[in-house]
XYZ file of C-alpha atoms in Angstrom:
68
model
C 158.127 77.403 -112.872
C 155.725 80.024 -111.617
C 152.251 80.722 -112.816
C 152.267 82.753 -116.109
C 149.805 85.632 -116.167
C 147.148 85.380 -118.759
C 146.970 88.061 -121.645
C 144.090 89.956 -120.088
C 146.128 90.303 -116.845
C 149.078 91.518 -118.952
C 146.979 94.120 -120.752
C 145.392 95.322 -117.536
C 148.827 95.658 -115.804
C 150.267 97.567 -118.767
C 147.350 99.892 -119.018
C 147.516 100.548 -115.177
C 151.316 101.194 -115.297
C 150.763 103.593 -118.337
C 148.211 105.544 -116.342
C 150.451 105.772 -113.347
C 153.862 106.566 -114.870
C 153.256 108.377 -118.251
C 152.478 111.801 -116.628
C 155.373 113.598 -118.337
C 154.521 114.291 -122.138
C 158.074 113.794 -123.343
C 158.392 110.579 -121.445
C 155.058 109.498 -122.857
C 156.277 110.239 -126.400
C 159.442 108.265 -126.045
C 157.504 105.403 -124.464
C 155.096 105.319 -127.251
C 157.882 105.391 -129.852
C 159.694 102.426 -128.168
C 156.264 100.651 -127.915
C 155.918 100.945 -131.660
C 159.318 99.583 -132.053
C 158.372 96.541 -129.876
C 155.271 96.026 -131.871
C 157.292 96.070 -135.126
C 160.207 93.939 -133.917
C 158.301 91.204 -131.889
C 155.655 88.925 -133.303
C 154.105 87.620 -130.026
C 151.704 89.879 -128.114
C 152.997 88.400 -124.695
C 156.568 89.491 -125.695
C 155.255 92.910 -126.756
C 153.408 93.519 -123.471
C 156.149 92.175 -121.315
C 158.624 94.491 -123.201
C 156.360 97.502 -122.633
C 156.044 96.736 -118.948
C 159.728 96.493 -118.602
C 159.997 99.808 -120.204
C 157.372 101.179 -117.675
C 159.369 99.679 -114.895
C 162.352 101.486 -115.998
C 160.522 104.728 -116.139
C 159.146 104.011 -112.637
C 162.823 103.416 -111.393
C 164.026 106.733 -113.007
C 161.119 108.571 -111.376
C 162.059 107.090 -107.928
C 165.624 107.991 -108.488
C 164.517 111.519 -109.489
C 166.200 111.064 -112.772
C 163.062 112.176 -114.628
């Protein structure tokens, strides 16, 4: 198995991606809502951060596809 990033690395990556991809206010609002849902539904901070990063990767993909 590969090396697992530590929590500080995950937090940093998530924050960096948020700054880069949450430029559209309506997209940011939706992302914040889904992030709250992750926090409510998941107990482990690692799972929450990984879920938020996955949502941000989806936003990145949609931006690149010019769907947003």
